[in-house]
Amino acid sequence: MTMKTIRLATTVTAGFALAATVAACNTDLTGLNQDPNNPTDAPAGALFTNAVNSAVGRWLGGGYSLRATEFTSQQIAEAQYPDEDRYARLQGSDTDGWFTGPYTNDLEDLRKIIAKGQATKDAGVYGPAMVMQSWDFGYLTDTWGDVPYTDALMGDSTGGSLAPKYDTQKSIYTGLFTALSNAVKAMSGGQVNGLAGADPLYGGDLGEWEKFANSLHARYAMRIVNVDPATADKELKAAFSAPGGVFTSNADNALLAWPGDGVNDNPWADNFKTRDDHRMSKVLMDILVANKDPRTGIFAQPVADSSLYPGGYGGMPNGLSTSAAGTYLAVASRPGAIFWPGNTSAGFYGSAANLATPSYLMTYAELSFIKAEAAERSMGGLSPSQAKGFYNDAITASLEQWGVTDPAAISAFLAQPGIVFQGNGSGGAGDPGLKQIALQKWVALFTDGGQAWFEWRRTCQPSAVVAGPAATISFVPRRYEYSTTEGTVNEANLDAAIADQGPDNFGTRVWWDTKPTVAPTYVSASVCAGNNGK
Amino acid sequence: MRQLRRFLAVACAVLGLPALAFAQQTATITGQVTSVGGLPLASAQVYLVGMNIGGLTQSDGTYSLTVPAAQATGQQATITARLIGYKQDSARITLAAGHITQDFRLTSSPVQLQEVVVTALGQVQKKSQLGTAVQEVSSEQLNSTHAQNVINQLDGKVAGVTITGAGTQGGSTHIVIRGSNSVNGDNQPLFIVDGVPASNTDILGGGSANGGHDFGSVISDLNPDDIATITVLKGPNAAALYGSRAANGVVLITTKHGAATGGQIQTQLSTSLTWDKPSILPKYQNEYGQGAGGMFKFVDGAGGGIQDFNDQSYGPRLSGQLIDQFTGAQQPWVAHPNNVYSYFNTGQTFDGTLAFSGGTDRANARISLGAQNVNGYIPNNTFRKLTGSLSGAVKVGQHLSANANIQVINNKGHNQPGVGYNTGVLEQFIWFGRQVDLAPLKARQYQADGSLFNWNYNFHNNPYYLQYDNPITTDRNNVIASASATWQFNDWLNASLVSGVNSWNEPVNENFAQGNINYADPNYDGGFNLYQLSNTEQNSRLTLNADRDLTSRLALNASAGAARDYSEYSEKSQRTAGISVPGIYNVSNAAITPTLGQDLRRQQINSVYGSASLTWDNWWTVEGTARNDWSSTLPKATNSYFYPSFNTSIILTNALPGLKSNVLSYLKLRGGIARVGAAADPYSLLTTYNGQSDKFGSLPQYTLSNNIANANLKPELTTSTEVGAEMEFFNGRGSLDMSWYNKSTKNQVINLTVAPSSGFSQTAINAGEIQNKGIEALVTVVPVQLASGFQWTSTFNFARNKSKVVSLYRGLDRYRLGGAWSLDNEARVGESYGDLYGYALRRDSATGELLLRGGLPQKAKTRTVLGNIQPDWVGGWNNEFRYKNVSLSALLDIHRGGSVFSISNMFGQYSGVFRETLRGRENDWDDPGIVLKGIDQSTGAANATRVTAEQYFQSLFEIHEPFIYDDSYIKLRELRVGFNFPQRWAGYLHASSASIAFVGRNLWTHTKLPNIDPEFSYTTGNVQGMEFAALPNPKSFGVNLRITP
């Protein structure tokens, strides 16, 4: 090699060494991986707004409500493709998102809010989040039974489980009572900053949150009355006597007022924009029409040919075949105009203002029915003599909630023969008052298909709810099938839950539903059948 | 032409080139190069070995070389003639002043085992010295027929590559080399265009079974006529130098350049016009019209009449009776057997490319302009592409040479059709009432009062309204540019710097007119989804190359370098379902506050790499490569990773000359092992909160991401071993190139699905192992080669890949890749990648008979594996016959095995429109009905319950088993009849040849899958094997005129 070559080689080698160094030691590399799109922390208020929106949009929305529980509660029937109404499209894979969505969306976010609130010792932040979590978990356990609770939502915590164990429904109920009591206790101690305007339910008013928490406490207490009357009684007392009290008027209702701006709309109105396949069920319409219920024209719309039914309102049977269901499309009542957004692909029904129709998380009417039942059963520190008053309060509240405010109309309805309270104060089988309470409560729960279905399972009222002629099974589901995603990735824990609770099918009864014949309102095995896991 | 020469002269002068030397007392060698058949061969390279003297033949096959007196001293020399597609030939001549004549007759050799090929990092290597599997596709092979997407033109031509084309104009083409490695990545190879990485990822994620539009990917932008070669580096062994992006192999695309033509201009012209039709459309029944239960009466098409909301065809028999219909009261109820078929036009594709090139031995240039104009086979769907390409190379002085390439492409799509549920054009035709007359729908889309006019108002949009009043437009600008400079230190050492950029931007406007059932809020006057997408990828590398004969028998080829690869993707979107004034699709016209989206993703990989190969005595080569990457997407502790590879090849026929015989003329064995990997996606290390532009009223909303980030991610690692053999028989009349490989990918970055009850749906982990073992072979034979010029060449390629999911994660035996209608596509431990997991029919466990309820089948209680999407093998068989100026070639593309879940067939039966649904209603809508063979669940007795066709076919909904089909198919992929015009005609055009060809694609398909094209793709993603309303690949035929330089 010549000197020239060596010099050249040295220069080149040095050049490459430099290039390699530049390539390798670029300290910017790590910085480049900082996400410019999404932060690693967010304010509790913005999380809370989203969690409430998400939870309410699901349990009272177009899917779980309008395409599932409104059919299994038989308040609404499907007139076009009745797969869900026949329980054909309610398999674990179809309902998967309603099981998994709460955990991954609202419940997890609420847990983060609780952690943030507890870190700053601000009950105004973590109290409402605990109440919302309890409201949310209720739908989960009442729809499926045993679900993950104590182990749940800890996926990103050190040592947290990526495959949480399932808790028995009994222990979940115990947990809900405790959580609600703790939330009320904390909130009654006041807040530091609170959620204020970021709370779309009560604008940060902790007094209202206490009432909601205690009313919810009463809902859950009454739900377990067949299987564990002693605890039900104890928890009813706890709910009624807790600080802040329970709902005392419709002004206390837990409701989400939708902005109705085309982005966040009432989920039913949003659905009806483009789908016209829901018709009122025969079960609900028969009850409304028989009692000359002033809510008839609010819950439902008259059919085009008014000669078909006295008064022009009629429903269709649930669970028909596609071709049979289709024949009802033109001759059964649509859900009420207040749920319709005006212009729809099927025509003009309702008005654009209905996009802002609120969704009800829990109402004073429901609370009053709970009180009436408690009184008739002499539970929760109440006595049968109070039952009629609570019952009338409940019906009045429901009528007023739905816009029937004319006192004459209200008293006329209360005077209807089927409506006048006939409780005998026995609180046992054969007490006609308990049936009336169950039936009218079921009617008042319209739009909350989940609660209506849960209450039917508990009370066997209305007894006209039976599986339709084209249903894939011979009974109305007592629960839904577990998430197929959980079946894939949390198989062992799910199997343990199935071993505890019974086979994963529509017939298995959840814990509080295991003693249906104890219900004083129970009708018969043929009406309130499950298949007990067979 | 004269101008070009002047231009080049000026360019050279400006660049300070020394004037060309003129020879004085010289030797002149002239001659003609022809084929065995006597055809003059243009552009053949003729050179004196070892003397740096050479040239190209003219269009009449003649050449002339001049040897300076100083070098013509009466010594012996070797003169060689070679041309791609022919076996090279050499002769010994005595070099002395004066005139020497030497002609060559070259034997056609489609087999190119000993050519030079482009390999990793653009290195040019002798194929005989490669220890890895590389297959090159020439421009001629690529362009034998015309497909809209260049990747489709590789179909059936490269062993071991599985390509699935899209029916959509400008849509996605899915390509996988040697099977899928990864459960999370897209398994697409890396594309390198003239040294610049480019992505084949879908625009907007592509379509899915649930809908969307397939806007294709940028790779399809390239003009096939500008491509000189496509080299497929099959898998990690060949691609190891590309490091972390090479796990899925590399497709190297080299564009055309100018050549040293002695300053002469050369013309390239290619035009083709093809007519396209859907290759396969469903077969319909024409006995029963719309409705249910044998009933129908139209009032408002939305439920006001009798079953008039219904979009299925289980209505009254079509026997001419008068029934109220959407066209008016009391219309004859008759079938319209052509009512779907007549919706499809004969599409038209025009392609034209005009290019000029030329150069001297110091500088060359090529400029090309191309246009593609597609009128799709569905109404009002067009696709226009303009491409410009400019490349130039110049040698400056003794040491420096430089070249630059730029491809500029503009691409305008108009109304690219939707795919899948809701948006698919074909979806509507899986429900279309059999009595519906298309003519009135085509004639008008609106009623007198301005409202929409359609056959059904409940579920469907008028298909003409969709195409004419809901403009979907894309307008992509794509620039691929690269420049390189090479400094030649001496005759064995150089350094080169290559920099390139691929940058594209694309607005996508999906506009929806008032009344669009799927996208427009009925309270408003329409809606829109607007997207602005852009991507930039910058790549620079500096490489030092040494190529030196160390001794007379040992040659060294080595390189070392460093590279930086940076990419940035940006996506912005504005979407709303409501606008104020009809027809104005602008954010300022939004009636509902639009949902806004913004996403920016940046990543960078820095690398150093090196390779060295030693060749002993021209028969034994040993090569090693090494690369270290630093990736921005991994944590600092693990972001540096090292990839080595090693391979060797032995040409046995050179090592042991005794082996060589008339039968076996060449035998090479090769083998190697390589390790490559893949980094994670950007921003995978920290869990984030996601904001929503949609406020709740005035309240902002945030939610925690459902993905648990992992701050300790490591890169994926693929280890691949490979052995191969290359053989040539009967002096090039036959060849075999085969490979066996075994690759395994570990430490996969898996977005592991976790129990949602943990509060999260996924977490990124490193786990799992997927193995792909396979064999691939390319066989070429020339069964007939006659002195008259007749030649038959047959090429067969075959690939069989067995994938196996060895492990996933502790306690996890299956991983969901995706799914639709309750059927999942899964990776399962112990199985091949891509199991279809869904519901079978419920059967009696003892007898295996169907367990029926009310005479109807039931879904099994739990899901089971019903099939696997992996084919048993794929292959291509091409036969070419040439006689003088005429050639005929046909390519069969064969796909054997693999399963597909056909959602189209599931719904086509549910809706009663497919021909299969006549079963049970041969006499009337419920007569004779269907009595299924099976056991009644409640009685345990044989079923005797009669059900209607409607009940039966609808009961199959979401029972997947009947709709899992064998996805085997054979397609006549290409058919070409070509004529070469006489040489002198081409000569007038300063070209070497001119030809006209009649071409056809997808002219014939054999498949067991009814009603649907068995080849479908609306995404380049991993969720394959589920078909719904993908448009069929076009069947096209046309004419192609080509003038080649």
PDB file of C-alpha atoms in Angstrom, chain A residues 5 8 12 16 19-20 22-24 26 29-30 32-43 45-47 49-50 53 79-81 83 88-89 91 93-94 100 103-105 108-109 112 116 148 152-156 161-164 197-198 200 256-259 261-264 273-276 322-324 326-327 329-330 341-345 355 471-474 484-491, chain B residues 292-293 295 302-305 307 309-312 431 457-459 489-490 492 495 517 520-523 542-544 560-563 566 592-593 598-600 602-604 606-608 630-634 636 639 682-692 694-697 699-704 706 708 753-761 763 812 814 821-822 826 839 853 859 863 910 950 954 957-958:
ATOM      1  CA  THR A   5      -3.849   4.677   0.230  1.00  0.00           C
ATOM      2  CA  LEU A   8      -7.177   7.568   2.511  1.00  0.00           C
ATOM      3  CA  VAL A  12     -12.466   6.910   5.536  1.00  0.00           C
ATOM      4  CA  PHE A  16     -17.322   5.972   9.304  1.00  0.00           C
ATOM      5  CA  ALA A  19     -21.071   8.380  11.233  1.00  0.00           C
ATOM      6  CA  ALA A  20     -21.592   5.320  13.385  1.00  0.00           C
ATOM      7  CA  VAL A  22     -23.812   9.881  15.255  1.00  0.00           C
ATOM      8  CA  ALA A  23     -26.148   7.067  14.352  1.00  0.00           C
ATOM      9  CA  ALA A  24     -25.788   5.228  17.607  1.00  0.00           C
ATOM     10  CA  ASN A  26     -28.621   9.936  19.216  1.00  0.00           C
ATOM     11  CA  LEU A  29     -34.362   8.800  20.141  1.00  0.00           C
ATOM     12  CA  THR A  30     -36.129   8.429  23.460  1.00  0.00           C
ATOM     13  CA  LEU A  32     -38.999  11.096  19.879  1.00  0.00           C
ATOM     14  CA  ASN A  33     -41.149   8.448  21.499  1.00  0.00           C
ATOM     15  CA  GLN A  34     -43.100  10.853  23.665  1.00  0.00           C
ATOM     16  CA  ASP A  35     -46.703  10.734  22.556  1.00  0.00           C
ATOM     17  CA  PRO A  36     -47.647  14.132  21.147  1.00  0.00           C
ATOM     18  CA  ASN A  37     -51.286  13.115  20.924  1.00  0.00           C
ATOM     19  CA  ASN A  38     -52.299  11.937  24.361  1.00  0.00           C
ATOM     20  CA  PRO A  39     -51.340  12.968  27.900  1.00  0.00           C
ATOM     21  CA  THR A  40     -50.349  10.627  30.698  1.00  0.00           C
ATOM     22  CA  ASP A  41     -52.717  12.310  33.137  1.00  0.00           C
ATOM     23  CA  ALA A  42     -56.114  13.990  32.862  1.00  0.00           C
ATOM     24  CA  PRO A  43     -58.392  15.986  35.176  1.00  0.00           C
ATOM     25  CA  GLY A  45     -63.792  16.200  36.103  1.00  0.00           C
ATOM     26  CA  ALA A  46     -63.214  15.402  32.439  1.00  0.00           C
ATOM     27  CA  LEU A  47     -62.948  11.716  33.337  1.00  0.00           C
ATOM     28  CA  THR A  49     -68.178  13.508  32.578  1.00  0.00           C
ATOM     29  CA  ASN A  50     -67.052  10.855  30.159  1.00  0.00           C
ATOM     30  CA  ASN A  53     -71.880   9.617  29.553  1.00  0.00           C
ATOM     31  CA  ALA A  79     -91.090  -5.894  14.256  1.00  0.00           C
ATOM     32  CA  GLN A  80     -88.479  -6.366  11.575  1.00  0.00           C
ATOM     33  CA  TYR A  81     -85.616  -8.731  12.219  1.00  0.00           C
ATOM     34  CA  ASP A  83     -83.401 -12.110  16.240  1.00  0.00           C
ATOM     35  CA  ALA A  88     -81.142 -15.673  18.803  1.00  0.00           C
ATOM     36  CA  ARG A  89     -78.814 -12.699  18.796  1.00  0.00           C
ATOM     37  CA  GLN A  91     -75.460 -15.015  22.690  1.00  0.00           C
ATOM     38  CA  SER A  93     -70.648 -13.082  21.700  1.00  0.00           C
ATOM     39  CA  ASP A  94     -73.476 -10.642  20.940  1.00  0.00           C
ATOM     40  CA  THR A 100     -66.636  -5.793  28.960  1.00  0.00           C
ATOM     41  CA  TYR A 103     -64.990  -2.443  33.081  1.00  0.00           C
ATOM     42  CA  THR A 104     -62.705  -1.042  30.418  1.00  0.00           C
ATOM     43  CA  ASN A 105     -64.477   2.300  30.111  1.00  0.00           C
ATOM     44  CA  GLU A 108     -61.936   1.889  35.309  1.00  0.00           C
ATOM     45  CA  ASP A 109     -62.132   5.652  34.839  1.00  0.00           C
ATOM     46  CA  LYS A 112     -59.005   6.488  38.733  1.00  0.00           C
ATOM     47  CA  LYS A 116     -57.440  11.005  42.628  1.00  0.00           C
ATOM     48  CA  PRO A 148     -65.456  -9.709  38.973  1.00  0.00           C
ATOM     49  CA  ALA A 152     -61.480  -6.065  39.121  1.00  0.00           C
ATOM     50  CA  LEU A 153     -60.099  -2.896  37.528  1.00  0.00           C
ATOM     51  CA  MET A 154     -56.567  -3.331  38.860  1.00  0.00           C
ATOM     52  CA  GLY A 155     -54.893  -4.315  35.580  1.00  0.00           C
ATOM     53  CA  ASP A 156     -52.394  -1.460  35.560  1.00  0.00           C
ATOM     54  CA  SER A 161     -54.730  -8.985  38.291  1.00  0.00           C
ATOM     55  CA  LEU A 162     -55.004  -9.252  34.516  1.00  0.00           C
ATOM     56  CA  ALA A 163     -57.476 -12.071  35.071  1.00  0.00           C
ATOM     57  CA  PRO A 164     -59.615 -11.108  38.061  1.00  0.00           C
ATOM     58  CA  GLY A 197     -69.759  21.743  36.747  1.00  0.00           C
ATOM     59  CA  ALA A 198     -68.064  18.589  35.509  1.00  0.00           C
ATOM     60  CA  PRO A 200     -73.566  16.332  34.599  1.00  0.00           C
ATOM     61  CA  LEU A 256     -78.760  12.764  32.642  1.00  0.00           C
ATOM     62  CA  ALA A 257     -79.917  15.690  30.530  1.00  0.00           C
ATOM     63  CA  TRP A 258     -78.558  15.107  27.058  1.00  0.00           C
ATOM     64  CA  PRO A 259     -77.179  18.164  25.269  1.00  0.00           C
ATOM     65  CA  ASP A 261     -76.629  18.773  19.919  1.00  0.00           C
ATOM     66  CA  GLY A 262     -76.393  15.969  17.381  1.00  0.00           C
ATOM     67  CA  VAL A 263     -73.285  14.642  19.095  1.00  0.00           C
ATOM     68  CA  ASN A 264     -74.566  13.649  22.523  1.00  0.00           C
ATOM     69  CA  LYS A 273     -83.297   8.553  13.589  1.00  0.00           C
ATOM     70  CA  THR A 274     -82.475   5.659  11.325  1.00  0.00           C
ATOM     71  CA  ARG A 275     -84.228   2.603  12.718  1.00  0.00           C
ATOM     72  CA  ASP A 276     -87.992   2.102  12.790  1.00  0.00           C
ATOM     73  CA  THR A 322     -89.481 -12.605  10.963  1.00  0.00           C
ATOM     74  CA  SER A 323     -92.443 -12.911   8.671  1.00  0.00           C
ATOM     75  CA  ALA A 324     -94.987 -12.859  11.494  1.00  0.00           C
ATOM     76  CA  GLY A 326     -93.292  -7.949   9.918  1.00  0.00           C
ATOM     77  CA  THR A 327     -97.052  -7.996   9.727  1.00  0.00           C
ATOM     78  CA  LEU A 329     -95.040  -3.075  11.646  1.00  0.00           C
ATOM     79  CA  ALA A 330     -97.939  -1.007  10.372  1.00  0.00           C
ATOM     80  CA  PRO A 341     -86.149  13.192  16.951  1.00  0.00           C
ATOM     81  CA  GLY A 342     -88.445  14.704  14.308  1.00  0.00           C
ATOM     82  CA  ASN A 343     -86.946  13.868  10.960  1.00  0.00           C
ATOM     83  CA  THR A 344     -86.183  10.198  10.679  1.00  0.00           C
ATOM     84  CA  SER A 345     -85.526   7.931   7.763  1.00  0.00           C
ATOM     85  CA  LEU A 355     -82.777  14.732  21.250  1.00  0.00           C
ATOM     86  CA  ALA A 471     -88.199 -17.872  20.671  1.00  0.00           C
ATOM     87  CA  THR A 472     -85.185 -20.157  20.632  1.00  0.00           C
ATOM     88  CA  ILE A 473     -85.936 -21.268  24.188  1.00  0.00           C
ATOM     89  CA  SER A 474     -89.206 -21.944  25.977  1.00  0.00           C
ATOM     90  CA  THR A 484     -66.909 -14.657  25.207  1.00  0.00           C
ATOM     91  CA  THR A 485     -63.857 -12.443  25.619  1.00  0.00           C
ATOM     92  CA  GLU A 486     -63.728 -13.291  29.325  1.00  0.00           C
ATOM     93  CA  GLY A 487     -64.237 -16.914  28.312  1.00  0.00           C
ATOM     94  CA  THR A 488     -61.117 -16.694  26.211  1.00  0.00           C
ATOM     95  CA  VAL A 489     -58.787 -14.777  28.463  1.00  0.00           C
ATOM     96  CA  ASN A 490     -60.134 -15.391  31.955  1.00  0.00           C
ATOM     97  CA  GLU A 491     -61.279 -18.929  31.492  1.00  0.00           C
TER      98      GLU A 491
ATOM     99  CA  ALA B 292     -91.648 -12.544   3.742  1.00  0.00           C
ATOM    100  CA  GLY B 293     -93.964 -15.462   4.300  1.00  0.00           C
ATOM    101  CA  MET B 295     -96.443 -11.819   1.104  1.00  0.00           C
ATOM    102  CA  ALA B 302     -90.613   1.161   5.254  1.00  0.00           C
ATOM    103  CA  GLY B 303     -93.260  -0.994   6.897  1.00  0.00           C
ATOM    104  CA  GLY B 304     -96.437   0.819   5.879  1.00  0.00           C
ATOM    105  CA  GLY B 305     -97.442  -1.917   3.468  1.00  0.00           C
ATOM    106  CA  GLN B 307     -93.620  -6.675   4.452  1.00  0.00           C
ATOM    107  CA  PHE B 309     -89.792  -2.762   4.815  1.00  0.00           C
ATOM    108  CA  ASN B 310     -88.391  -6.182   4.194  1.00  0.00           C
ATOM    109  CA  ASP B 311     -85.364  -6.485   1.956  1.00  0.00           C
ATOM    110  CA  GLN B 312     -85.391 -10.244   1.655  1.00  0.00           C
ATOM    111  CA  TRP B 431     -80.420  -8.370  -0.361  1.00  0.00           C
ATOM    112  CA  TYR B 457     -86.431   2.993   2.385  1.00  0.00           C
ATOM    113  CA  ASN B 458     -85.658   1.039   5.483  1.00  0.00           C
ATOM    114  CA  PHE B 459     -82.243  -0.466   4.983  1.00  0.00           C
ATOM    115  CA  PHE B 489     -11.070   5.694  -4.318  1.00  0.00           C
ATOM    116  CA  ASN B 490      -9.458   3.148  -6.571  1.00  0.00           C
ATOM    117  CA  TRP B 492     -11.576  -1.793  -5.487  1.00  0.00           C
ATOM    118  CA  ALA B 495     -17.835   5.101  -0.606  1.00  0.00           C
ATOM    119  CA  ILE B 517     -79.088   5.892   5.581  1.00  0.00           C
ATOM    120  CA  ALA B 520     -76.333  11.276   7.314  1.00  0.00           C
ATOM    121  CA  ASP B 521     -78.486  12.362  10.232  1.00  0.00           C
ATOM    122  CA  PRO B 522     -82.012  12.598   8.789  1.00  0.00           C
ATOM    123  CA  ASN B 523     -82.484  15.952  10.540  1.00  0.00           C
ATOM    124  CA  LEU B 542     -23.227   6.066   4.066  1.00  0.00           C
ATOM    125  CA  THR B 543     -21.552   2.890   2.947  1.00  0.00           C
ATOM    126  CA  LEU B 544     -17.989   1.932   2.247  1.00  0.00           C
ATOM    127  CA  ALA B 560     -19.649  -1.151   6.168  1.00  0.00           C
ATOM    128  CA  GLY B 561     -21.930   1.711   6.829  1.00  0.00           C
ATOM    129  CA  ALA B 562     -24.336   3.656   8.951  1.00  0.00           C
ATOM    130  CA  ALA B 563     -27.922   4.650   8.311  1.00  0.00           C
ATOM    131  CA  TYR B 566     -36.960   8.537  10.145  1.00  0.00           C
ATOM    132  CA  ILE B 592     -73.442  19.423  14.116  1.00  0.00           C
ATOM    133  CA  THR B 593     -70.104  20.233  15.717  1.00  0.00           C
ATOM    134  CA  GLN B 598     -55.459  14.393  15.144  1.00  0.00           C
ATOM    135  CA  ASP B 599     -52.706  11.859  15.248  1.00  0.00           C
ATOM    136  CA  LEU B 600     -48.992  12.232  14.762  1.00  0.00           C
ATOM    137  CA  ARG B 602     -42.878   9.647  14.610  1.00  0.00           C
ATOM    138  CA  GLN B 603     -40.181   7.070  14.797  1.00  0.00           C
ATOM    139  CA  GLN B 604     -36.572   6.648  13.959  1.00  0.00           C
ATOM    140  CA  ASN B 606     -30.377   4.460  13.585  1.00  0.00           C
ATOM    141  CA  SER B 607     -28.145   1.680  12.417  1.00  0.00           C
ATOM    142  CA  VAL B 608     -24.619   0.595  11.696  1.00  0.00           C
ATOM    143  CA  TRP B 630     -31.269   1.706  17.779  1.00  0.00           C
ATOM    144  CA  SER B 631     -35.014   2.210  17.694  1.00  0.00           C
ATOM    145  CA  SER B 632     -36.883   5.171  19.095  1.00  0.00           C
ATOM    146  CA  THR B 633     -39.919   3.091  19.972  1.00  0.00           C
ATOM    147  CA  LEU B 634     -38.244   0.921  22.574  1.00  0.00           C
ATOM    148  CA  LYS B 636     -33.613   3.115  26.376  1.00  0.00           C
ATOM    149  CA  ASN B 639     -33.432  -0.071  22.235  1.00  0.00           C
ATOM    150  CA  PRO B 682     -44.477   4.270  18.600  1.00  0.00           C
ATOM    151  CA  TYR B 683     -45.784   5.366  21.998  1.00  0.00           C
ATOM    152  CA  SER B 684     -46.275   1.861  23.338  1.00  0.00           C
ATOM    153  CA  LEU B 685     -44.400   2.493  26.563  1.00  0.00           C
ATOM    154  CA  LEU B 686     -46.697   4.724  28.601  1.00  0.00           C
ATOM    155  CA  THR B 687     -50.408   4.375  29.280  1.00  0.00           C
ATOM    156  CA  THR B 688     -52.195   7.530  28.240  1.00  0.00           C
ATOM    157  CA  TYR B 689     -55.522   9.252  28.602  1.00  0.00           C
ATOM    158  CA  ASN B 690     -57.443   9.929  25.423  1.00  0.00           C
ATOM    159  CA  GLY B 691     -59.311  13.146  24.959  1.00  0.00           C
ATOM    160  CA  GLN B 692     -62.418  13.476  22.868  1.00  0.00           C
ATOM    161  CA  ASP B 694     -66.788  15.866  21.323  1.00  0.00           C
ATOM    162  CA  LYS B 695     -67.680  17.836  24.400  1.00  0.00           C
ATOM    163  CA  PHE B 696     -70.621  16.745  26.513  1.00  0.00           C
ATOM    164  CA  GLY B 697     -72.451  20.023  26.035  1.00  0.00           C
ATOM    165  CA  LEU B 699     -67.848  19.702  29.266  1.00  0.00           C
ATOM    166  CA  PRO B 700     -64.553  18.215  28.107  1.00  0.00           C
ATOM    167  CA  GLN B 701     -64.194  14.466  28.234  1.00  0.00           C
ATOM    168  CA  TYR B 702     -61.196  12.250  28.843  1.00  0.00           C
ATOM    169  CA  THR B 703     -60.904   8.518  29.200  1.00  0.00           C
ATOM    170  CA  LEU B 704     -58.057   6.247  30.160  1.00  0.00           C
ATOM    171  CA  ASN B 706     -57.730   0.542  27.340  1.00  0.00           C
ATOM    172  CA  ILE B 708     -51.793  -1.037  29.464  1.00  0.00           C
ATOM    173  CA  THR B 753     -55.956  -9.366  25.224  1.00  0.00           C
ATOM    174  CA  VAL B 754     -56.414  -9.313  28.972  1.00  0.00           C
ATOM    175  CA  ALA B 755     -59.598  -9.960  30.867  1.00  0.00           C
ATOM    176  CA  PRO B 756     -61.661  -6.812  30.339  1.00  0.00           C
ATOM    177  CA  SER B 757     -62.701  -7.086  33.961  1.00  0.00           C
ATOM    178  CA  SER B 758     -59.171  -5.985  34.787  1.00  0.00           C
ATOM    179  CA  GLY B 759     -60.266  -2.576  33.497  1.00  0.00           C
ATOM    180  CA  PHE B 760     -58.225  -2.909  30.323  1.00  0.00           C
ATOM    181  CA  SER B 761     -58.531  -4.780  27.097  1.00  0.00           C
ATOM    182  CA  THR B 763     -51.410  -5.010  27.248  1.00  0.00           C
ATOM    183  CA  LEU B 812     -52.630 -18.273  27.101  1.00  0.00           C
ATOM    184  CA  ARG B 814     -55.116 -18.563  21.856  1.00  0.00           C
ATOM    185  CA  TRP B 821     -70.358 -11.959  13.189  1.00  0.00           C
ATOM    186  CA  SER B 822     -69.205 -13.919  16.242  1.00  0.00           C
ATOM    187  CA  GLU B 826     -57.272 -16.728  16.054  1.00  0.00           C
ATOM    188  CA  TYR B 839     -70.284 -21.968  15.903  1.00  0.00           C
ATOM    189  CA  ARG B 853     -85.667 -27.763  17.585  1.00  0.00           C
ATOM    190  CA  LYS B 859     -76.077 -23.366  17.040  1.00  0.00           C
ATOM    191  CA  ARG B 863     -67.544 -22.325  19.555  1.00  0.00           C
ATOM    192  CA  TYR B 910     -80.742 -15.382   4.881  1.00  0.00           C
ATOM    193  CA  GLU B 950     -87.410 -18.897   4.863  1.00  0.00           C
ATOM    194  CA  GLN B 954     -82.745 -17.697   8.425  1.00  0.00           C
ATOM    195  CA  PHE B 957     -77.724 -16.973  10.817  1.00  0.00           C
ATOM    196  CA  GLU B 958     -74.496 -16.816  12.820  1.00  0.00           C
TER     197      GLU B 958
END
